Short mmCIF file of C-alpha atoms in Angstrom, two decimals:
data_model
loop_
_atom_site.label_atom_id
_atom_site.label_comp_id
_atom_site.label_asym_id
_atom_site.label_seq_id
_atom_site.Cartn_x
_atom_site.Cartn_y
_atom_site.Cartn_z
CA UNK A 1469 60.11 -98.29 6.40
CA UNK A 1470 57.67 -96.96 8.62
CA UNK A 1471 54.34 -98.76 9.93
CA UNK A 1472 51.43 -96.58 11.72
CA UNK A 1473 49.21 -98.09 14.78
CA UNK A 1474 46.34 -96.53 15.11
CA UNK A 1475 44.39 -97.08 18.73
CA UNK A 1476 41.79 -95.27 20.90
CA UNK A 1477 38.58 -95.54 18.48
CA UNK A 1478 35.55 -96.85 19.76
CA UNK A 1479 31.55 -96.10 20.74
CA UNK A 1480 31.32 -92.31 22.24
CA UNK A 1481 27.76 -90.19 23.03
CA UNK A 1482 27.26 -87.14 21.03
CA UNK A 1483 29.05 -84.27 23.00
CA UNK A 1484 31.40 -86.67 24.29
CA UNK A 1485 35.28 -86.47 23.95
CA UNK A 1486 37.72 -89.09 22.55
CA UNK A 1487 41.52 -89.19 21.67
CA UNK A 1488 42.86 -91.06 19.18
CA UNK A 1489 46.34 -92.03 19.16
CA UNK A 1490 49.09 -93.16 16.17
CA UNK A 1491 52.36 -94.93 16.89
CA UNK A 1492 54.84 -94.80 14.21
CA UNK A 1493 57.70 -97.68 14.39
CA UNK A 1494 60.96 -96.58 12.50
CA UNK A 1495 63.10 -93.49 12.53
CA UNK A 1496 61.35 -90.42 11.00
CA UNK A 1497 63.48 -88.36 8.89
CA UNK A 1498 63.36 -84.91 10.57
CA UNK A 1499 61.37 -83.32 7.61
CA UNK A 1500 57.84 -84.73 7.89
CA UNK A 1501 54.29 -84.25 8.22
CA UNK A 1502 51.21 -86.38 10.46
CA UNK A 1503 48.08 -86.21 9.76
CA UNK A 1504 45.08 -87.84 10.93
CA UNK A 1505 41.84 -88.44 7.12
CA UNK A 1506 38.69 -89.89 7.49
CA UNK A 1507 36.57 -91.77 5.71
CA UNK A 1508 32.26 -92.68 5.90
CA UNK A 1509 30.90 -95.65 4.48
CA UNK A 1510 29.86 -94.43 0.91
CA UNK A 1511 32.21 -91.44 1.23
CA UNK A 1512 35.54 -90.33 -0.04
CA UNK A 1513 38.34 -89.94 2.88
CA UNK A 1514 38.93 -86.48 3.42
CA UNK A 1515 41.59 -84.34 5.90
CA UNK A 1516 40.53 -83.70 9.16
CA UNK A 1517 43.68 -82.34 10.47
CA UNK A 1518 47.87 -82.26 10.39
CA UNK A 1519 50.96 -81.28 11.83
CA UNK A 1520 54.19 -80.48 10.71
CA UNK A 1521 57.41 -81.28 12.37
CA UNK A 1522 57.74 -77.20 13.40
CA UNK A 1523 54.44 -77.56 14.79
CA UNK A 1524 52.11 -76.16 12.34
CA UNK A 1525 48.91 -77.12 12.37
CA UNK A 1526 45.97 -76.75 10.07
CA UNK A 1527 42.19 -78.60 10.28
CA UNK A 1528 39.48 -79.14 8.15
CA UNK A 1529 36.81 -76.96 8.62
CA UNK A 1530 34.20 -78.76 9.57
CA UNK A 1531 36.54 -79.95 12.59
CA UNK A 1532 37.77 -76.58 14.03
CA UNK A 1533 37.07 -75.54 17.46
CA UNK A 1534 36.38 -78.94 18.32
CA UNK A 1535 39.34 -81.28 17.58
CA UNK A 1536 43.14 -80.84 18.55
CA UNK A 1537 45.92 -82.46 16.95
CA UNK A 1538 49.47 -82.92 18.80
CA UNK A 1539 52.38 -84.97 18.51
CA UNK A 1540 55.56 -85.95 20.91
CA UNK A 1541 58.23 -85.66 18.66
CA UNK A 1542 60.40 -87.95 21.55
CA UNK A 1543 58.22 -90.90 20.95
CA UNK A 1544 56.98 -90.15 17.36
CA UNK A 1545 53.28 -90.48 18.52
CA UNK A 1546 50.89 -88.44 17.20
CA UNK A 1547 47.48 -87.79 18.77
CA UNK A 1548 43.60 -86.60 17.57
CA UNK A 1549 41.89 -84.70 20.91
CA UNK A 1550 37.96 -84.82 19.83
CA UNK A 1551 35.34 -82.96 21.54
CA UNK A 1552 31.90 -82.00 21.38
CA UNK A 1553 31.68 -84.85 18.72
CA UNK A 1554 28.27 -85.14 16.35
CA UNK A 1555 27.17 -88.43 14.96
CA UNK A 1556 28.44 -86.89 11.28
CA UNK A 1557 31.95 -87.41 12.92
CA UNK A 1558 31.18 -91.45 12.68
CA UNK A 1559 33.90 -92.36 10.71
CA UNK A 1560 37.00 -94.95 10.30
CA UNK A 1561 40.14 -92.58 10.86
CA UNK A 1562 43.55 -92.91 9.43
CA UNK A 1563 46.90 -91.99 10.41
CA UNK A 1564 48.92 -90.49 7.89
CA UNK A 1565 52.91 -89.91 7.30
CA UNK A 1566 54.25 -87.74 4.32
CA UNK A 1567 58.89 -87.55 4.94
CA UNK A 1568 60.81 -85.71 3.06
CA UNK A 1569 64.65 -85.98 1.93
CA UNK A 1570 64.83 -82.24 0.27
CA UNK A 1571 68.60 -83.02 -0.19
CA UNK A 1572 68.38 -85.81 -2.13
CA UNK A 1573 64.41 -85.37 -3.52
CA UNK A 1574 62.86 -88.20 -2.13
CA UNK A 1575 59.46 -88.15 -0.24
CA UNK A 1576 57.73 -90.92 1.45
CA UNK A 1577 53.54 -91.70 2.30
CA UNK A 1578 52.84 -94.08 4.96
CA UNK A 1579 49.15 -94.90 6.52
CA UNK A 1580 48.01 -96.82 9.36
CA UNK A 1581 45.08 -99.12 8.93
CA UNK A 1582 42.40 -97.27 10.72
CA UNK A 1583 40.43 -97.17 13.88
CA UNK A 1584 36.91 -97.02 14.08
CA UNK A 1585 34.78 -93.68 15.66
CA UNK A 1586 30.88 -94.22 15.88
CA UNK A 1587 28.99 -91.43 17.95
CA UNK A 1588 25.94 -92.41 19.16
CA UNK A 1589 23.14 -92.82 21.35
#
């Protein structure tokens, strides 16, 4: 089974820059996908971005041009590069894991439990 750390959240200025960063304990199977949600107080959690095992990587829109998702397959860390961050980006974020088996059919979900983002002044 798989846990997720979160780490890296914390107080920023608007403008500023922050990186979050997920550790994942446990093997990942080589099919998978990370992915960093967030969610507002009163709000539903929604994407902000992910990344597939090949690399792929797709954001929410509200979060392009300003945030940059990576991961380092070696260490199965996966990292959230935010810039030019707004108070509306005040959020708890989540690290997300989604394996796949496509041999046998299986597919696994694993979050972490959050780390806290609050832009402001």
């Amino acid at each position: 089974q798989v846990q997720l750390v979160e780490s890296g959240g914390g107080l920023v200025q608007p403008g500023g820059s922050r990186r979050l960063s997920c550790a994942a304990s446990g093997s990942l199977f080589s099919i998978n996908v990370m992915g960093w949600y967030r969610q507002a107080p009163g709000k539903k959690r929604e994407l902000v971005a992910t990344i597939t095992s090949g690399g792929y990587k797709n954001y929410a829109d509200s979060v392009k041009g300003r945030f940059a998702i990576s991961r380092d397959n070696a260490n199965n860390t996966l990292y959230l590069q935010m810039n030019s961050l707004k108070p509306e980006d005040t959020a708890v974020y989540y690290c997300n894991v989604v394996e796949v088996q496509l041999r046998v059919g299986k597919k696994y979900d694993y979050w972490g439990q959050g780390t806290q983002v609050t832009v402001s002044s």
